[in-house]
mmCIF file with all atom_site columns, C-alpha atoms in Angstrom:
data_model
loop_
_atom_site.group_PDB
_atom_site.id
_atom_site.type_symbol
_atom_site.label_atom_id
_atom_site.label_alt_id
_atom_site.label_comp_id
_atom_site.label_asym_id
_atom_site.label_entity_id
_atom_site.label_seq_id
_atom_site.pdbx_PDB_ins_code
_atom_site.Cartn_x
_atom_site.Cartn_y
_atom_site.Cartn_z
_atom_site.occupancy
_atom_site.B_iso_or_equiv
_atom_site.pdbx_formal_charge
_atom_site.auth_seq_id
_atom_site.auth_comp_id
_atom_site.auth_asym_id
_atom_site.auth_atom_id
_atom_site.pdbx_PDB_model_num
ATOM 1   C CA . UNK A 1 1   ? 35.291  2.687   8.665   1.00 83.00 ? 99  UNK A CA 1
ATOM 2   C CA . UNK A 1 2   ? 35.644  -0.196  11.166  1.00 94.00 ? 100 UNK A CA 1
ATOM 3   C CA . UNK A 1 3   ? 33.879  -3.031  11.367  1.00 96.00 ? 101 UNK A CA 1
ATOM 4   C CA . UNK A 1 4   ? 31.923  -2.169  14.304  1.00 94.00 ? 102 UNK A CA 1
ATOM 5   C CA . UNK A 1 5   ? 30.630  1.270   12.801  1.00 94.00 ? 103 UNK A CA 1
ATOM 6   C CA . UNK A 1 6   ? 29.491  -1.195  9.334   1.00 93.00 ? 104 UNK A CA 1
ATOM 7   C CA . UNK A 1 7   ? 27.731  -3.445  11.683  1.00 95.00 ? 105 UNK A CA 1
ATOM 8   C CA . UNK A 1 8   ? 25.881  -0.620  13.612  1.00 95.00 ? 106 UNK A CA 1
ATOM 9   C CA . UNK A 1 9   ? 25.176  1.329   9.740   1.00 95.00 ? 107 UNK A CA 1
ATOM 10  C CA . UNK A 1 10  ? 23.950  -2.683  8.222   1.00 95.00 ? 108 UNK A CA 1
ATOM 11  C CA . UNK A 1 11  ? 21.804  -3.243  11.269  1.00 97.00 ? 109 UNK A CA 1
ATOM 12  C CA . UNK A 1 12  ? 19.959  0.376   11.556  1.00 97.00 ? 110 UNK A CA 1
ATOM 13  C CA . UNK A 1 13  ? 19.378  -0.059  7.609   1.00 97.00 ? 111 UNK A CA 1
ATOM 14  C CA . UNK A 1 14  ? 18.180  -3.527  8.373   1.00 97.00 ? 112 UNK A CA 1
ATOM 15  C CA . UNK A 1 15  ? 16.216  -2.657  11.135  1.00 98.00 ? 113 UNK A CA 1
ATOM 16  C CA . UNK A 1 16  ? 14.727  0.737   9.503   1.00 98.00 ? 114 UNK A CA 1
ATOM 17  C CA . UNK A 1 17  ? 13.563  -1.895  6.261   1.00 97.00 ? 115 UNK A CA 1
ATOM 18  C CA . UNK A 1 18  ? 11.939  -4.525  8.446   1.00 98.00 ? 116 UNK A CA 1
ATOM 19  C CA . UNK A 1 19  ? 9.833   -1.671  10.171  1.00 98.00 ? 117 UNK A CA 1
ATOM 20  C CA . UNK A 1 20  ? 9.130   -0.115  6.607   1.00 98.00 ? 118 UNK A CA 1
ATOM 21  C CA . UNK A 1 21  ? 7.776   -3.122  5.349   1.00 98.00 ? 119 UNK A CA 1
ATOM 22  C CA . UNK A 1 22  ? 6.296   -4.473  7.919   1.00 98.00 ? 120 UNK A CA 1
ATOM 23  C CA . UNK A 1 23  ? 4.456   -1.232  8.746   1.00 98.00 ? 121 UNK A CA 1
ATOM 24  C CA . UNK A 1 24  ? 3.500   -1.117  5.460   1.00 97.00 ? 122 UNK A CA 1
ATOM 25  C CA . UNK A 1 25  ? 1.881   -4.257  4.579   1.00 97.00 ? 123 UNK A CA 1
ATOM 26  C CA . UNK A 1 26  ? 0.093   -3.821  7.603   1.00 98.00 ? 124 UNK A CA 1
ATOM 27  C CA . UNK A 1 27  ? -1.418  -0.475  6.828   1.00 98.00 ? 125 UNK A CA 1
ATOM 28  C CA . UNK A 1 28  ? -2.575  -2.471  3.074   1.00 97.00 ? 126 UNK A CA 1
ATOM 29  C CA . UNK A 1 29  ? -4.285  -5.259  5.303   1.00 97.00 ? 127 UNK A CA 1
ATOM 30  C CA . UNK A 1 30  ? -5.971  -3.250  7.896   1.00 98.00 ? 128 UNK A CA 1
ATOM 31  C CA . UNK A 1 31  ? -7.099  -0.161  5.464   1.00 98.00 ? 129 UNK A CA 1
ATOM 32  C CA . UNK A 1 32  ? -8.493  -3.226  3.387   1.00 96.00 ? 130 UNK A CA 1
ATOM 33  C CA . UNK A 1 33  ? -9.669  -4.740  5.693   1.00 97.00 ? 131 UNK A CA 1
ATOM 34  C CA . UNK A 1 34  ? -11.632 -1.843  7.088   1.00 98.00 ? 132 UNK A CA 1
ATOM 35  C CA . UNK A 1 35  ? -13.250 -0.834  3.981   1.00 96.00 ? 133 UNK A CA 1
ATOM 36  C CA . UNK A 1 36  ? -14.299 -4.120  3.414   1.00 95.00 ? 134 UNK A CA 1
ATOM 37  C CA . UNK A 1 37  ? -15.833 -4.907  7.200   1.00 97.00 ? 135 UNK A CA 1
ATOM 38  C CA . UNK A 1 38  ? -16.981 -1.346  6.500   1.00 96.00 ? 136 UNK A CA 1
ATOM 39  C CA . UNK A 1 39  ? -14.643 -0.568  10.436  1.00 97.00 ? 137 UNK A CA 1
ATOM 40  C CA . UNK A 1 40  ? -13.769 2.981   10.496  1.00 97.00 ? 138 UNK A CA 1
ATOM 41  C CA . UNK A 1 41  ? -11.570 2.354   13.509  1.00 98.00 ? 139 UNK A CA 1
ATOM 42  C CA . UNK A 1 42  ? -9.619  0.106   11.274  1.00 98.00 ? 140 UNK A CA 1
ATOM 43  C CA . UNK A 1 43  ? -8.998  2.409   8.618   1.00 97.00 ? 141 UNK A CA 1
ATOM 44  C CA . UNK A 1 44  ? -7.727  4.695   11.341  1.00 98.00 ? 142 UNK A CA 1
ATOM 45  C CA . UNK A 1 45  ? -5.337  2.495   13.147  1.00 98.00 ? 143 UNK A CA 1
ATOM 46  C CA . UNK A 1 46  ? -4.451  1.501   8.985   1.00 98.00 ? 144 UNK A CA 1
ATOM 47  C CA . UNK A 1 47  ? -3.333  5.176   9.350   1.00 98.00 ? 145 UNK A CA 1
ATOM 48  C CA . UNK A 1 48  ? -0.921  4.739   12.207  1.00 98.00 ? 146 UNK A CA 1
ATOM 49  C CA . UNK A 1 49  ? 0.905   2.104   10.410  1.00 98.00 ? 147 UNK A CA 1
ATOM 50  C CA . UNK A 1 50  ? 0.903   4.224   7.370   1.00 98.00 ? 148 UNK A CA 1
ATOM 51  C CA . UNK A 1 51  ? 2.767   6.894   9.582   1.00 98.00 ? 149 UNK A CA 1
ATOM 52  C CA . UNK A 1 52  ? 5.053   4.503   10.816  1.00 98.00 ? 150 UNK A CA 1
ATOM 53  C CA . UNK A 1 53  ? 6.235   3.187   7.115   1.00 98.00 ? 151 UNK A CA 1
ATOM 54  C CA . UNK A 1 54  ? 6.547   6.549   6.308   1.00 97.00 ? 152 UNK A CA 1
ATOM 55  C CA . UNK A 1 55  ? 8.835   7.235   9.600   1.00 98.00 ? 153 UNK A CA 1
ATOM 56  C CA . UNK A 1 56  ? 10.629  4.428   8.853   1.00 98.00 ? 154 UNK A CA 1
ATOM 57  C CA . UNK A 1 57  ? 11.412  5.780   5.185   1.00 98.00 ? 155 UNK A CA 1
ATOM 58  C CA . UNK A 1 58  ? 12.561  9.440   6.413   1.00 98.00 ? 156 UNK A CA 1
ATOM 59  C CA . UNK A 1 59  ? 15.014  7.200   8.815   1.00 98.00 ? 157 UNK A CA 1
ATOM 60  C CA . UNK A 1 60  ? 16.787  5.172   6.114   1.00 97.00 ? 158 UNK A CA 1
ATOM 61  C CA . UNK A 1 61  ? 17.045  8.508   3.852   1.00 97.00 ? 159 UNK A CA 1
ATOM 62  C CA . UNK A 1 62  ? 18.064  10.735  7.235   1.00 97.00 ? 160 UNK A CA 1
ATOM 63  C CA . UNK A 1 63  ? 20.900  7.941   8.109   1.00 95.00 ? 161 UNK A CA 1
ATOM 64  C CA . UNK A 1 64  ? 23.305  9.103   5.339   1.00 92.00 ? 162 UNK A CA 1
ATOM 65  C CA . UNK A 1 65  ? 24.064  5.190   4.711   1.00 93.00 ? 163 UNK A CA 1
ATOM 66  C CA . UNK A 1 66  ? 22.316  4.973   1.713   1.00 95.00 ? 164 UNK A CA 1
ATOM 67  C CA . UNK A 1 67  ? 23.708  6.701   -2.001  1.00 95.00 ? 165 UNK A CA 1
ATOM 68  C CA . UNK A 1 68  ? 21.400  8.885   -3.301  1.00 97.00 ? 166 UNK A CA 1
ATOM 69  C CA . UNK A 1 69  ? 19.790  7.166   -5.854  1.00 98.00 ? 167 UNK A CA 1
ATOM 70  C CA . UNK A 1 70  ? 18.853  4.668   -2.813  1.00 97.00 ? 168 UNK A CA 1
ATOM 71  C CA . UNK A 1 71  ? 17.453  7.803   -0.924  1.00 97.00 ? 169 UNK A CA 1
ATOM 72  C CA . UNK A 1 72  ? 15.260  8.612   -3.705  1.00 97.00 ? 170 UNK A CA 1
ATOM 73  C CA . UNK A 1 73  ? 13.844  5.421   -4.408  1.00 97.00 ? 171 UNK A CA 1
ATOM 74  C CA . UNK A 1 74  ? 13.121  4.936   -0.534  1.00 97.00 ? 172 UNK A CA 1
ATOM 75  C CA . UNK A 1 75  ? 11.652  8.452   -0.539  1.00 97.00 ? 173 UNK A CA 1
ATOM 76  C CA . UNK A 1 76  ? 9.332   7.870   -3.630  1.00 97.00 ? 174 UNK A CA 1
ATOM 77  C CA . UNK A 1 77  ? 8.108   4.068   -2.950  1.00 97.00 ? 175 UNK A CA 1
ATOM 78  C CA . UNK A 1 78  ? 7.123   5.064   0.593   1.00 96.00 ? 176 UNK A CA 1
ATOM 79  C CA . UNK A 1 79  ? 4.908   8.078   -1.371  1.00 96.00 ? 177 UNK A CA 1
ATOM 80  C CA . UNK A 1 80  ? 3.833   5.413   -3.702  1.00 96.00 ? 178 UNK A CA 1
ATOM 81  C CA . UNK A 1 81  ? 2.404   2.875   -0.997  1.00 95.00 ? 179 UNK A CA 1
ATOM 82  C CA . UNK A 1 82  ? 1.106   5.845   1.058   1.00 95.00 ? 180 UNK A CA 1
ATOM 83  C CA . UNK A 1 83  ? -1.087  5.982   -2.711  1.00 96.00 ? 181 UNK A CA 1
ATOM 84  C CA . UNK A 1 84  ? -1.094  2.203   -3.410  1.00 96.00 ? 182 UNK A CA 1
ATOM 85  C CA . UNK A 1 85  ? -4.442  0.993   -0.685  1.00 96.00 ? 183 UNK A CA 1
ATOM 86  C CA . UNK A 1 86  ? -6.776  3.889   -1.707  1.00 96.00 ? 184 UNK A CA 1
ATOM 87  C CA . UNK A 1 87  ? -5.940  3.518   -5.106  1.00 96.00 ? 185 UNK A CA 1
ATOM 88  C CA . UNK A 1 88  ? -6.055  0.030   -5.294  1.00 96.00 ? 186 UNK A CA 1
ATOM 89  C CA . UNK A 1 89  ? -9.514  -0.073  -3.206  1.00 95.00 ? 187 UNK A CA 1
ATOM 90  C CA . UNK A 1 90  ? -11.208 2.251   -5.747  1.00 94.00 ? 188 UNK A CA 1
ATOM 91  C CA . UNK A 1 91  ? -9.903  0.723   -9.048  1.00 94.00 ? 189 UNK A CA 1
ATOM 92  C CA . UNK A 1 92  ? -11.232 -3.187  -6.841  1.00 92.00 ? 190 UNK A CA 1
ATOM 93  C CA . UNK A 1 93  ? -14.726 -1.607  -6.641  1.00 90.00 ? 191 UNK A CA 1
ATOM 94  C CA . UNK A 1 94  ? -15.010 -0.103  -10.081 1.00 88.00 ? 192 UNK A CA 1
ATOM 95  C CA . UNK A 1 95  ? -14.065 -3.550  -11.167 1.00 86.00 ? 193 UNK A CA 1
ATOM 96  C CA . UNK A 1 96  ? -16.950 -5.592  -9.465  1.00 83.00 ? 194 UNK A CA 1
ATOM 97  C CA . UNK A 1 97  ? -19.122 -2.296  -10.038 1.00 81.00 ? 195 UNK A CA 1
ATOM 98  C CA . UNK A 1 98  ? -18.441 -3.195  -14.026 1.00 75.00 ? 196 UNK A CA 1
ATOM 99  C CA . UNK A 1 99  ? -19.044 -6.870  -13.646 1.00 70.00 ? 197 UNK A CA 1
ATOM 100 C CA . UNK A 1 100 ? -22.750 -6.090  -11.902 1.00 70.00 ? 198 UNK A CA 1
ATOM 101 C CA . UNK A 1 101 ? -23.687 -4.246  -14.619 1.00 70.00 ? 199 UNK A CA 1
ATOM 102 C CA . UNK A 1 102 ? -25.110 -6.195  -18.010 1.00 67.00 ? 200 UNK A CA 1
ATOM 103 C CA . UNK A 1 103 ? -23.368 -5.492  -21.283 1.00 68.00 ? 201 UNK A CA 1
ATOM 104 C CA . UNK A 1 104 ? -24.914 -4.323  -24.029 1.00 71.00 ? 202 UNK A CA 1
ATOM 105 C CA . UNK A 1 105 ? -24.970 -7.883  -25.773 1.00 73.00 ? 203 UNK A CA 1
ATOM 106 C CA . UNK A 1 106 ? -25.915 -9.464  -22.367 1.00 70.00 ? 204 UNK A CA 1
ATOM 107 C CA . UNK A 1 107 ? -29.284 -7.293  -22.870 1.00 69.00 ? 205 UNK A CA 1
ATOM 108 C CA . UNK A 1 108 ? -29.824 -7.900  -26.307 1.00 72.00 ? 206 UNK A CA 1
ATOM 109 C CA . UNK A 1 109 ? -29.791 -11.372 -25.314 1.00 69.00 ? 207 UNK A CA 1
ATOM 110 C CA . UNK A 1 110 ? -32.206 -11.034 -22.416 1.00 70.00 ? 208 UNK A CA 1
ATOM 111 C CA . UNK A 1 111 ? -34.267 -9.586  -24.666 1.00 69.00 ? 209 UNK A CA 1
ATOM 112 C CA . UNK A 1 112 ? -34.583 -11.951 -27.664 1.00 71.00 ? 210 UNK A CA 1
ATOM 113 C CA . UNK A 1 113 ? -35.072 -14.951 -25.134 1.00 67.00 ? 211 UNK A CA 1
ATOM 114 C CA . UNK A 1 114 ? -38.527 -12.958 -23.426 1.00 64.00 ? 212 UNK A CA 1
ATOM 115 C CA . UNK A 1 115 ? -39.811 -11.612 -26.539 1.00 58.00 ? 213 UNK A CA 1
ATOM 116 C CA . UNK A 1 116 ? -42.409 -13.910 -27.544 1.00 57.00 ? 214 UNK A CA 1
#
């Protein structure tokens, strides 16, 4: 392999990696974003991006640059963030839903303090 066909394979990887992240950081801050501002438009150009990390990932494992273990872990983090936003929204709200909600102490304390 010359030098000229490592450049071209270390720039396409580079390149392909860039977009991956990129694309999907963006699809976490506009899905996040949207849920929060309550923007359905957001959540569906969030989608987009989520397409394009996912592109990005069937281009570094399509190349034939990387070893297969590399391939794999592309392959599977790319399904993982596809997962991460939703999952990560839900498991957000359940959390503040929790905190909103008195314990059982918290009410046994309310209660002594009005009872006359």
């Amino acid at each position: 392999m010359n030098s000229a066909e490592i450049a071209r394979m270390v720039g396409t990887i580079i390149v392909l990696g860039f977009c991956f992240v990129l694309s999907a950081g963006l699809y976490a801050g506009l899905y996040t974003a949207g849920r929060m501002f309550r923007k359905t438009w957001l959540i569906w150009v969030s989608s987009l991006f989520a397409l394009g990390q996912f592109l990005a990932a069937v281009g570094m494992v399509m190349t034939g640059y990387l070893d297969p273990f590399w391939r794999y872990l592309v392959a599977a983090s790319a399904l993982a963030y596809l997962a991460i936003p939703p999952a990560m929204w839900r498991v957000v709200i359940a959390f503040h839903r929790s905190e909103e909600r008195p314990t059982s102490r918290e009410r046994e304390a309310e209660r002594t303090r009005t009872e006359p």
